[in-house]
């Protein structure tokens, strides 16, 4: 099986090597999902075009079996290394993805429709380099959040169309992320050394706290609590309170347009405003108060 940039990948079948790396494969799928969600921060043009990165299934790439191949256009790669143990990771972008990112970052109405030469220009390389390193940092953060393994960028470079692509290390797990709702086969690929990810995933699972009984959480949802909406408050002396008469007006310290504070179990949680709903005085929740 080939990716869009020509790299050979082996399909996963959960036998042999795949069975040994089951924990790593599950962790890699979660890492790819985290990375894809966070990519919108680095690629804001995706929001304008109602697009997103969609991770494909995890595959094993084995340089001992898959020969290096050249691509149909320029590509870009960022190499990362783990801080705690010998482990590698990489983020690479196909030529179509480079064209899409370049044009999308510059505000093109229809990004990805232009042409790239066999090599990136200096200006293109500078812009792609910044975007690629930012994506690589998102990738590293996703790995750390998922399995606690810390990676740092050690190099980034562009490749010409005729330069072969070689994996940065032995036996890795790889996920191709495609652009939804955008024509073409643009790919951003992320990869991590399989053994390191497997070890970190198993260790992370051992350290994870045991989940509570879901029945307890469901039972807590039925516990009644007191909800209080406070229109305002005022301090008065005992003499003034004793002197109150029917029809007398007590002025509160809040203005008409001030929010109504809603307390839950004696703790202020929400801000609202008074409204009338079906003939009853009610409070419309407008936002949550900061802790």
PDB file of C-alpha atoms in Angstrom:
ATOM      1  CA  UNK A   1       0.000   0.000   0.000  1.00  0.00           C
ATOM      2  CA  UNK A   2       1.305   3.475  -0.850  1.00  0.00           C
ATOM      3  CA  UNK A   3       0.645   6.867   0.692  1.00  0.00           C
ATOM      4  CA  UNK A   4       0.134   9.950  -1.438  1.00  0.00           C
ATOM      5  CA  UNK A   5       3.833  10.804  -1.298  1.00  0.00           C
ATOM      6  CA  UNK A   6       4.843   7.289  -2.312  1.00  0.00           C
ATOM      7  CA  UNK A   7       5.950   5.908   1.084  1.00  0.00           C
ATOM      8  CA  UNK A   8       5.114   2.248   1.503  1.00  0.00           C
ATOM      9  CA  UNK A   9       2.994   1.213   4.466  1.00  0.00           C
ATOM     10  CA  UNK A  10       1.943  -2.192   5.702  1.00  0.00           C
ATOM     11  CA  UNK A  11      -1.711  -2.688   6.642  1.00  0.00           C
ATOM     12  CA  UNK A  12      -2.423  -3.670  10.229  1.00  0.00           C
ATOM     13  CA  UNK A  13      -3.920  -7.153  10.786  1.00  0.00           C
ATOM     14  CA  UNK A  14      -3.377  -7.685  14.568  1.00  0.00           C
ATOM     15  CA  UNK A  15      -1.158 -10.724  14.067  1.00  0.00           C
ATOM     16  CA  UNK A  16       2.512 -11.159  14.832  1.00  0.00           C
ATOM     17  CA  UNK A  17       4.160  -7.760  15.157  1.00  0.00           C
ATOM     18  CA  UNK A  18       0.829  -5.955  15.239  1.00  0.00           C
ATOM     19  CA  UNK A  19      -0.318  -7.995  18.235  1.00  0.00           C
ATOM     20  CA  UNK A  20       2.856  -7.120  20.135  1.00  0.00           C
ATOM     21  CA  UNK A  21       2.222  -3.413  19.504  1.00  0.00           C
ATOM     22  CA  UNK A  22      -1.468  -3.371  20.358  1.00  0.00           C
ATOM     23  CA  UNK A  23      -1.091  -0.858  23.200  1.00  0.00           C
ATOM     24  CA  UNK A  24       1.120   1.368  21.055  1.00  0.00           C
ATOM     25  CA  UNK A  25      -1.337   1.245  18.159  1.00  0.00           C
ATOM     26  CA  UNK A  26      -4.220   2.264  20.399  1.00  0.00           C
ATOM     27  CA  UNK A  27      -2.145   5.081  21.878  1.00  0.00           C
ATOM     28  CA  UNK A  28      -1.070   6.230  18.394  1.00  0.00           C
ATOM     29  CA  UNK A  29      -4.688   6.425  17.269  1.00  0.00           C
ATOM     30  CA  UNK A  30      -5.475   8.644  20.267  1.00  0.00           C
ATOM     31  CA  UNK A  31      -2.379  10.778  19.625  1.00  0.00           C
ATOM     32  CA  UNK A  32      -3.487  11.297  16.007  1.00  0.00           C
ATOM     33  CA  UNK A  33      -6.981  12.287  17.130  1.00  0.00           C
ATOM     34  CA  UNK A  34      -5.561  14.837  19.603  1.00  0.00           C
ATOM     35  CA  UNK A  35      -3.162  16.203  16.990  1.00  0.00           C
ATOM     36  CA  UNK A  36      -5.893  16.557  14.357  1.00  0.00           C
ATOM     37  CA  UNK A  37      -8.142  18.479  16.738  1.00  0.00           C
ATOM     38  CA  UNK A  38      -5.357  20.853  17.729  1.00  0.00           C
ATOM     39  CA  UNK A  39      -4.229  21.496  14.143  1.00  0.00           C
ATOM     40  CA  UNK A  40      -6.956  24.126  13.669  1.00  0.00           C
ATOM     41  CA  UNK A  41      -4.963  26.484  15.902  1.00  0.00           C
ATOM     42  CA  UNK A  42      -1.939  26.284  13.605  1.00  0.00           C
ATOM     43  CA  UNK A  43      -3.960  26.099  10.365  1.00  0.00           C
ATOM     44  CA  UNK A  44      -6.742  28.685  10.891  1.00  0.00           C
ATOM     45  CA  UNK A  45      -7.690  28.631   7.205  1.00  0.00           C
ATOM     46  CA  UNK A  46      -9.271  25.218   7.855  1.00  0.00           C
ATOM     47  CA  UNK A  47     -12.084  26.958   9.749  1.00  0.00           C
ATOM     48  CA  UNK A  48     -12.743  29.364   6.867  1.00  0.00           C
ATOM     49  CA  UNK A  49     -13.060  26.460   4.449  1.00  0.00           C
ATOM     50  CA  UNK A  50     -15.056  24.253   6.857  1.00  0.00           C
ATOM     51  CA  UNK A  51     -12.307  21.673   6.801  1.00  0.00           C
ATOM     52  CA  UNK A  52     -10.409  19.653   9.372  1.00  0.00           C
ATOM     53  CA  UNK A  53      -7.680  17.051   9.578  1.00  0.00           C
ATOM     54  CA  UNK A  54      -9.020  13.497   9.648  1.00  0.00           C
ATOM     55  CA  UNK A  55      -6.605  10.775  10.857  1.00  0.00           C
ATOM     56  CA  UNK A  56      -6.516   7.509   8.926  1.00  0.00           C
ATOM     57  CA  UNK A  57      -5.909   4.051  10.496  1.00  0.00           C
ATOM     58  CA  UNK A  58      -2.571   3.350  12.159  1.00  0.00           C
ATOM     59  CA  UNK A  59      -0.015   1.574   9.966  1.00  0.00           C
ATOM     60  CA  UNK A  60       3.384   0.043  10.626  1.00  0.00           C
ATOM     61  CA  UNK A  61       6.266   1.286   8.530  1.00  0.00           C
ATOM     62  CA  UNK A  62       9.328  -0.931   8.399  1.00  0.00           C
ATOM     63  CA  UNK A  63      12.424   0.433   6.654  1.00  0.00           C
ATOM     64  CA  UNK A  64      13.913  -3.065   6.528  1.00  0.00           C
ATOM     65  CA  UNK A  65      11.168  -4.082   4.094  1.00  0.00           C
ATOM     66  CA  UNK A  66      10.131  -0.812   2.449  1.00  0.00           C
ATOM     67  CA  UNK A  67      12.688   0.754   0.129  1.00  0.00           C
ATOM     68  CA  UNK A  68      13.066   4.580   0.079  1.00  0.00           C
ATOM     69  CA  UNK A  69      11.113   6.227  -2.734  1.00  0.00           C
ATOM     70  CA  UNK A  70      11.094   9.632  -4.385  1.00  0.00           C
ATOM     71  CA  UNK A  71       8.024  11.889  -4.391  1.00  0.00           C
ATOM     72  CA  UNK A  72       6.158  13.657  -7.186  1.00  0.00           C
ATOM     73  CA  UNK A  73       6.967  17.072  -5.700  1.00  0.00           C
ATOM     74  CA  UNK A  74       8.773  18.782  -2.832  1.00  0.00           C
ATOM     75  CA  UNK A  75       8.023  17.671   0.711  1.00  0.00           C
ATOM     76  CA  UNK A  76       8.918  18.830   4.205  1.00  0.00           C
ATOM     77  CA  UNK A  77       9.860  16.904   7.337  1.00  0.00           C
ATOM     78  CA  UNK A  78      10.452  17.666  11.022  1.00  0.00           C
ATOM     79  CA  UNK A  79      12.432  15.195  13.150  1.00  0.00           C
ATOM     80  CA  UNK A  80      11.927  14.890  16.902  1.00  0.00           C
ATOM     81  CA  UNK A  81      13.761  12.911  19.571  1.00  0.00           C
ATOM     82  CA  UNK A  82      12.641  11.825  23.035  1.00  0.00           C
ATOM     83  CA  UNK A  83      14.218  13.460  26.056  1.00  0.00           C
ATOM     84  CA  UNK A  84      14.126  10.435  28.373  1.00  0.00           C
ATOM     85  CA  UNK A  85      15.148   7.501  26.145  1.00  0.00           C
ATOM     86  CA  UNK A  86      16.345   6.690  22.604  1.00  0.00           C
ATOM     87  CA  UNK A  87      13.187   7.268  20.576  1.00  0.00           C
ATOM     88  CA  UNK A  88      12.318   9.187  17.425  1.00  0.00           C
ATOM     89  CA  UNK A  89       9.250  10.842  15.940  1.00  0.00           C
ATOM     90  CA  UNK A  90       8.585  12.692  12.712  1.00  0.00           C
ATOM     91  CA  UNK A  91       6.051  14.927  11.009  1.00  0.00           C
ATOM     92  CA  UNK A  92       6.048  15.161   7.226  1.00  0.00           C
ATOM     93  CA  UNK A  93       3.961  17.021   4.672  1.00  0.00           C
ATOM     94  CA  UNK A  94       3.388  15.967   1.080  1.00  0.00           C
ATOM     95  CA  UNK A  95       3.819  18.341  -1.856  1.00  0.00           C
ATOM     96  CA  UNK A  96       0.065  18.802  -2.167  1.00  0.00           C
ATOM     97  CA  UNK A  97      -0.139  19.655   1.531  1.00  0.00           C
ATOM     98  CA  UNK A  98       2.679  22.198   1.135  1.00  0.00           C
ATOM     99  CA  UNK A  99       0.804  23.913  -1.688  1.00  0.00           C
ATOM    100  CA  UNK A 100      -2.410  23.907   0.324  1.00  0.00           C
ATOM    101  CA  UNK A 101      -0.757  25.334   3.455  1.00  0.00           C
ATOM    102  CA  UNK A 102       1.155  28.001   1.535  1.00  0.00           C
ATOM    103  CA  UNK A 103      -1.915  29.268  -0.293  1.00  0.00           C
ATOM    104  CA  UNK A 104      -4.243  28.867   2.691  1.00  0.00           C
ATOM    105  CA  UNK A 105      -1.896  30.793   4.986  1.00  0.00           C
ATOM    106  CA  UNK A 106      -1.734  33.638   2.457  1.00  0.00           C
ATOM    107  CA  UNK A 107      -5.535  33.885   2.236  1.00  0.00           C
ATOM    108  CA  UNK A 108      -6.183  32.260  -1.144  1.00  0.00           C
ATOM    109  CA  UNK A 109      -9.890  31.882  -1.948  1.00  0.00           C
ATOM    110  CA  UNK A 110      -9.352  28.303  -3.173  1.00  0.00           C
ATOM    111  CA  UNK A 111      -6.129  26.996  -1.582  1.00  0.00           C
ATOM    112  CA  UNK A 112      -4.262  24.102  -3.134  1.00  0.00           C
ATOM    113  CA  UNK A 113      -4.970  24.953  -6.767  1.00  0.00           C
ATOM    114  CA  UNK A 114      -1.586  26.508  -7.613  1.00  0.00           C
ATOM    115  CA  UNK A 115       1.663  24.868  -8.641  1.00  0.00           C
ATOM    116  CA  UNK A 116       4.964  24.245  -6.900  1.00  0.00           C
ATOM    117  CA  UNK A 117       8.346  23.800  -8.509  1.00  0.00           C
ATOM    118  CA  UNK A 118      10.562  20.785  -7.824  1.00  0.00           C
ATOM    119  CA  UNK A 119      12.066  22.662  -4.852  1.00  0.00           C
ATOM    120  CA  UNK A 120      10.719  25.193  -2.363  1.00  0.00           C
ATOM    121  CA  UNK A 121      11.916  28.771  -2.682  1.00  0.00           C
ATOM    122  CA  UNK A 122      13.563  30.459   0.298  1.00  0.00           C
ATOM    123  CA  UNK A 123      10.369  32.366   1.110  1.00  0.00           C
ATOM    124  CA  UNK A 124       8.248  29.225   0.810  1.00  0.00           C
ATOM    125  CA  UNK A 125      10.700  27.266   2.928  1.00  0.00           C
ATOM    126  CA  UNK A 126      10.610  29.930   5.665  1.00  0.00           C
ATOM    127  CA  UNK A 127       6.803  29.988   5.858  1.00  0.00           C
ATOM    128  CA  UNK A 128       6.451  26.205   5.685  1.00  0.00           C
ATOM    129  CA  UNK A 129       9.195  25.825   8.288  1.00  0.00           C
ATOM    130  CA  UNK A 130       7.296  27.947  10.814  1.00  0.00           C
ATOM    131  CA  UNK A 131       4.030  26.108  10.209  1.00  0.00           C
ATOM    132  CA  UNK A 132       5.709  22.681  10.271  1.00  0.00           C
ATOM    133  CA  UNK A 133       7.511  23.339  13.551  1.00  0.00           C
ATOM    134  CA  UNK A 134       4.288  24.575  15.128  1.00  0.00           C
ATOM    135  CA  UNK A 135       2.489  21.417  13.978  1.00  0.00           C
ATOM    136  CA  UNK A 136       5.376  19.315  15.293  1.00  0.00           C
ATOM    137  CA  UNK A 137       5.018  20.997  18.696  1.00  0.00           C
ATOM    138  CA  UNK A 138       1.299  20.167  18.635  1.00  0.00           C
ATOM    139  CA  UNK A 139       2.232  16.578  17.790  1.00  0.00           C
ATOM    140  CA  UNK A 140       4.765  16.384  20.636  1.00  0.00           C
ATOM    141  CA  UNK A 141       2.217  17.799  23.069  1.00  0.00           C
ATOM    142  CA  UNK A 142      -0.339  15.196  21.949  1.00  0.00           C
ATOM    143  CA  UNK A 143       2.143  12.374  22.621  1.00  0.00           C
ATOM    144  CA  UNK A 144       2.995  13.783  26.050  1.00  0.00           C
ATOM    145  CA  UNK A 145      -0.666  14.143  27.030  1.00  0.00           C
ATOM    146  CA  UNK A 146      -1.489  10.627  25.853  1.00  0.00           C
ATOM    147  CA  UNK A 147       1.461   8.564  27.158  1.00  0.00           C
ATOM    148  CA  UNK A 148       3.700  11.000  29.052  1.00  0.00           C
ATOM    149  CA  UNK A 149       6.583  10.741  26.565  1.00  0.00           C
ATOM    150  CA  UNK A 150       8.365  14.070  25.892  1.00  0.00           C
ATOM    151  CA  UNK A 151       9.751  14.868  22.427  1.00  0.00           C
ATOM    152  CA  UNK A 152      11.778  17.848  21.247  1.00  0.00           C
ATOM    153  CA  UNK A 153      12.430  19.081  17.701  1.00  0.00           C
ATOM    154  CA  UNK A 154      15.978  18.377  16.533  1.00  0.00           C
ATOM    155  CA  UNK A 155      15.791  19.263  12.824  1.00  0.00           C
ATOM    156  CA  UNK A 156      13.492  20.359  10.013  1.00  0.00           C
ATOM    157  CA  UNK A 157      14.176  20.387   6.293  1.00  0.00           C
ATOM    158  CA  UNK A 158      12.558  20.388   2.883  1.00  0.00           C
ATOM    159  CA  UNK A 159      13.142  17.744   0.215  1.00  0.00           C
ATOM    160  CA  UNK A 160      13.177  18.184  -3.527  1.00  0.00           C
ATOM    161  CA  UNK A 161      10.998  16.071  -5.796  1.00  0.00           C
ATOM    162  CA  UNK A 162      13.764  13.619  -6.711  1.00  0.00           C
ATOM    163  CA  UNK A 163      15.158  13.173  -3.174  1.00  0.00           C
ATOM    164  CA  UNK A 164      14.251   9.759  -1.645  1.00  0.00           C
ATOM    165  CA  UNK A 165      12.343   9.686   1.648  1.00  0.00           C
ATOM    166  CA  UNK A 166      13.841   7.498   4.347  1.00  0.00           C
ATOM    167  CA  UNK A 167      12.229   6.901   7.754  1.00  0.00           C
ATOM    168  CA  UNK A 168      14.195   8.581  10.579  1.00  0.00           C
ATOM    169  CA  UNK A 169      14.427   5.341  12.552  1.00  0.00           C
ATOM    170  CA  UNK A 170      13.578   1.648  12.648  1.00  0.00           C
ATOM    171  CA  UNK A 171      10.097   0.169  12.906  1.00  0.00           C
ATOM    172  CA  UNK A 172       7.634   2.997  13.524  1.00  0.00           C
ATOM    173  CA  UNK A 173       3.896   3.569  13.731  1.00  0.00           C
ATOM    174  CA  UNK A 174       2.472   6.061  11.295  1.00  0.00           C
ATOM    175  CA  UNK A 175      -0.827   7.878  10.748  1.00  0.00           C
ATOM    176  CA  UNK A 176      -1.725   9.881   7.652  1.00  0.00           C
ATOM    177  CA  UNK A 177      -4.044  12.839   8.277  1.00  0.00           C
ATOM    178  CA  UNK A 178      -6.105  13.999   5.296  1.00  0.00           C
ATOM    179  CA  UNK A 179      -7.876  17.332   4.749  1.00  0.00           C
ATOM    180  CA  UNK A 180     -11.652  17.008   4.821  1.00  0.00           C
ATOM    181  CA  UNK A 181     -13.742  18.827   2.161  1.00  0.00           C
ATOM    182  CA  UNK A 182     -10.664  19.982   0.260  1.00  0.00           C
ATOM    183  CA  UNK A 183      -9.963  18.354  -3.147  1.00  0.00           C
ATOM    184  CA  UNK A 184      -6.650  16.602  -3.694  1.00  0.00           C
ATOM    185  CA  UNK A 185      -4.595  14.114  -1.733  1.00  0.00           C
ATOM    186  CA  UNK A 186      -2.869  16.476   0.710  1.00  0.00           C
ATOM    187  CA  UNK A 187      -1.368  14.558   3.637  1.00  0.00           C
ATOM    188  CA  UNK A 188       0.260  15.414   6.931  1.00  0.00           C
ATOM    189  CA  UNK A 189       1.863  12.256   8.319  1.00  0.00           C
ATOM    190  CA  UNK A 190       2.988  11.686  11.898  1.00  0.00           C
ATOM    191  CA  UNK A 191       5.159   8.786  13.041  1.00  0.00           C
ATOM    192  CA  UNK A 192       6.674   7.522  16.296  1.00  0.00           C
ATOM    193  CA  UNK A 193       9.111   4.717  17.018  1.00  0.00           C
ATOM    194  CA  UNK A 194       6.920   1.738  17.853  1.00  0.00           C
ATOM    195  CA  UNK A 195       8.924   0.200  20.711  1.00  0.00           C
ATOM    196  CA  UNK A 196       9.163   3.473  22.653  1.00  0.00           C
ATOM    197  CA  UNK A 197       5.464   4.188  22.228  1.00  0.00           C
ATOM    198  CA  UNK A 198       4.531   0.648  23.279  1.00  0.00           C
ATOM    199  CA  UNK A 199       6.641   0.886  26.435  1.00  0.00           C
ATOM    200  CA  UNK A 200       5.319   4.347  27.310  1.00  0.00           C
ATOM    201  CA  UNK A 201       1.715   3.331  26.628  1.00  0.00           C
ATOM    202  CA  UNK A 202       1.918   0.289  28.912  1.00  0.00           C
ATOM    203  CA  UNK A 203       3.649   2.254  31.661  1.00  0.00           C
ATOM    204  CA  UNK A 204       1.078   5.054  31.352  1.00  0.00           C
ATOM    205  CA  UNK A 205      -1.787   2.547  31.625  1.00  0.00           C
ATOM    206  CA  UNK A 206      -0.246   1.078  34.792  1.00  0.00           C
ATOM    207  CA  UNK A 207      -0.053   4.532  36.379  1.00  0.00           C
ATOM    208  CA  UNK A 208      -3.580   5.550  35.380  1.00  0.00           C
ATOM    209  CA  UNK A 209      -5.978   5.664  38.350  1.00  0.00           C
ATOM    210  CA  UNK A 210      -8.745   3.081  38.461  1.00  0.00           C
ATOM    211  CA  UNK A 211     -12.049   4.508  37.291  1.00  0.00           C
ATOM    212  CA  UNK A 212     -14.790   4.845  39.896  1.00  0.00           C
ATOM    213  CA  UNK A 213     -17.904   2.706  39.811  1.00  0.00           C
ATOM    214  CA  UNK A 214     -20.163   4.352  37.163  1.00  0.00           C
ATOM    215  CA  UNK A 215     -23.200   3.518  39.305  1.00  0.00           C
ATOM    216  CA  UNK A 216     -21.894   5.853  42.008  1.00  0.00           C
ATOM    217  CA  UNK A 217     -21.570   8.709  39.505  1.00  0.00           C
ATOM    218  CA  UNK A 218     -25.105   8.037  38.271  1.00  0.00           C
ATOM    219  CA  UNK A 219     -26.456   7.989  41.818  1.00  0.00           C
ATOM    220  CA  UNK A 220     -24.813  11.342  42.590  1.00  0.00           C
ATOM    221  CA  UNK A 221     -26.710  12.900  39.688  1.00  0.00           C
ATOM    222  CA  UNK A 222     -29.979  12.281  41.574  1.00  0.00           C
ATOM    223  CA  UNK A 223     -28.895  14.057  44.793  1.00  0.00           C
ATOM    224  CA  UNK A 224     -31.083  17.190  45.265  1.00  0.00           C
ATOM    225  CA  UNK A 225     -29.272  20.512  45.701  1.00  0.00           C
ATOM    226  CA  UNK A 226     -30.619  23.985  46.440  1.00  0.00           C
ATOM    227  CA  UNK A 227     -30.448  26.512  43.598  1.00  0.00           C
ATOM    228  CA  UNK A 228     -30.762  30.168  44.667  1.00  0.00           C
ATOM    229  CA  UNK A 229     -31.056  33.213  42.392  1.00  0.00           C
ATOM    230  CA  UNK A 230     -30.032  36.391  44.228  1.00  0.00           C
ATOM    231  CA  UNK A 231     -31.517  39.630  42.879  1.00  0.00           C
ATOM    232  CA  UNK A 232     -29.422  41.678  45.266  1.00  0.00           C
ATOM    233  CA  UNK A 233     -28.688  42.345  48.922  1.00  0.00           C
ATOM    234  CA  UNK A 234     -28.602  45.269  51.334  1.00  0.00           C
ATOM    235  CA  UNK A 235     -27.373  45.727  54.912  1.00  0.00           C
ATOM    236  CA  UNK A 236     -29.852  47.265  57.379  1.00  0.00           C
ATOM    237  CA  UNK A 237     -29.781  47.913  61.067  1.00  0.00           C
ATOM    238  CA  UNK A 238     -32.223  46.262  63.453  1.00  0.00           C
ATOM    239  CA  UNK A 239     -33.955  49.630  64.041  1.00  0.00           C
ATOM    240  CA  UNK A 240     -34.576  50.022  60.291  1.00  0.00           C
ATOM    241  CA  UNK A 241     -35.873  46.462  59.935  1.00  0.00           C
ATOM    242  CA  UNK A 242     -38.315  46.922  62.829  1.00  0.00           C
ATOM    243  CA  UNK A 243     -39.532  50.159  61.264  1.00  0.00           C
ATOM    244  CA  UNK A 244     -40.451  48.560  57.917  1.00  0.00           C
ATOM    245  CA  UNK A 245     -44.093  48.998  56.868  1.00  0.00           C
ATOM    246  CA  UNK A 246     -46.297  47.546  54.126  1.00  0.00           C
ATOM    247  CA  UNK A 247     -45.679  49.395  50.843  1.00  0.00           C
ATOM    248  CA  UNK A 248     -42.283  50.709  51.862  1.00  0.00           C
ATOM    249  CA  UNK A 249     -39.528  50.261  49.215  1.00  0.00           C
ATOM    250  CA  UNK A 250     -36.186  48.700  50.071  1.00  0.00           C
ATOM    251  CA  UNK A 251     -33.552  49.662  47.489  1.00  0.00           C
ATOM    252  CA  UNK A 252     -31.023  46.959  46.599  1.00  0.00           C
ATOM    253  CA  UNK A 253     -27.429  47.621  45.662  1.00  0.00           C
ATOM    254  CA  UNK A 254     -27.843  46.321  42.104  1.00  0.00           C
ATOM    255  CA  UNK A 255     -28.838  48.108  38.915  1.00  0.00           C
ATOM    256  CA  UNK A 256     -31.608  46.938  36.563  1.00  0.00           C
ATOM    257  CA  UNK A 257     -29.110  45.579  34.034  1.00  0.00           C
ATOM    258  CA  UNK A 258     -26.789  43.915  36.565  1.00  0.00           C
ATOM    259  CA  UNK A 259     -26.582  40.098  36.348  1.00  0.00           C
ATOM    260  CA  UNK A 260     -28.484  37.861  38.740  1.00  0.00           C
ATOM    261  CA  UNK A 261     -26.111  35.588  40.651  1.00  0.00           C
ATOM    262  CA  UNK A 262     -27.212  31.950  40.783  1.00  0.00           C
ATOM    263  CA  UNK A 263     -25.757  29.882  43.618  1.00  0.00           C
ATOM    264  CA  UNK A 264     -25.581  26.112  43.835  1.00  0.00           C
ATOM    265  CA  UNK A 265     -25.322  24.667  47.326  1.00  0.00           C
ATOM    266  CA  UNK A 266     -24.274  28.082  48.644  1.00  0.00           C
ATOM    267  CA  UNK A 267     -21.541  28.570  46.002  1.00  0.00           C
ATOM    268  CA  UNK A 268     -21.939  31.189  43.241  1.00  0.00           C
ATOM    269  CA  UNK A 269     -21.840  29.335  39.919  1.00  0.00           C
ATOM    270  CA  UNK A 270     -23.774  31.204  37.204  1.00  0.00           C
ATOM    271  CA  UNK A 271     -24.745  34.681  36.045  1.00  0.00           C
ATOM    272  CA  UNK A 272     -28.238  35.227  34.664  1.00  0.00           C
ATOM    273  CA  UNK A 273     -30.966  37.765  34.096  1.00  0.00           C
ATOM    274  CA  UNK A 274     -34.588  37.878  35.286  1.00  0.00           C
ATOM    275  CA  UNK A 275     -37.244  36.970  32.697  1.00  0.00           C
ATOM    276  CA  UNK A 276     -40.889  35.889  32.635  1.00  0.00           C
ATOM    277  CA  UNK A 277     -41.537  32.358  31.331  1.00  0.00           C
ATOM    278  CA  UNK A 278     -45.087  31.015  31.029  1.00  0.00           C
ATOM    279  CA  UNK A 279     -46.345  33.575  33.508  1.00  0.00           C
ATOM    280  CA  UNK A 280     -43.678  32.797  36.126  1.00  0.00           C
ATOM    281  CA  UNK A 281     -40.716  34.873  37.264  1.00  0.00           C
ATOM    282  CA  UNK A 282     -37.635  32.993  36.019  1.00  0.00           C
ATOM    283  CA  UNK A 283     -33.876  33.407  35.571  1.00  0.00           C
ATOM    284  CA  UNK A 284     -32.155  32.922  32.213  1.00  0.00           C
ATOM    285  CA  UNK A 285     -28.609  31.566  32.627  1.00  0.00           C
ATOM    286  CA  UNK A 286     -26.209  33.745  30.601  1.00  0.00           C
ATOM    287  CA  UNK A 287     -22.833  32.345  31.592  1.00  0.00           C
ATOM    288  CA  UNK A 288     -20.693  30.500  34.125  1.00  0.00           C
ATOM    289  CA  UNK A 289     -18.799  32.438  36.767  1.00  0.00           C
ATOM    290  CA  UNK A 290     -15.015  32.002  36.796  1.00  0.00           C
ATOM    291  CA  UNK A 291     -13.725  29.882  39.670  1.00  0.00           C
TER     292      UNK A 291
END
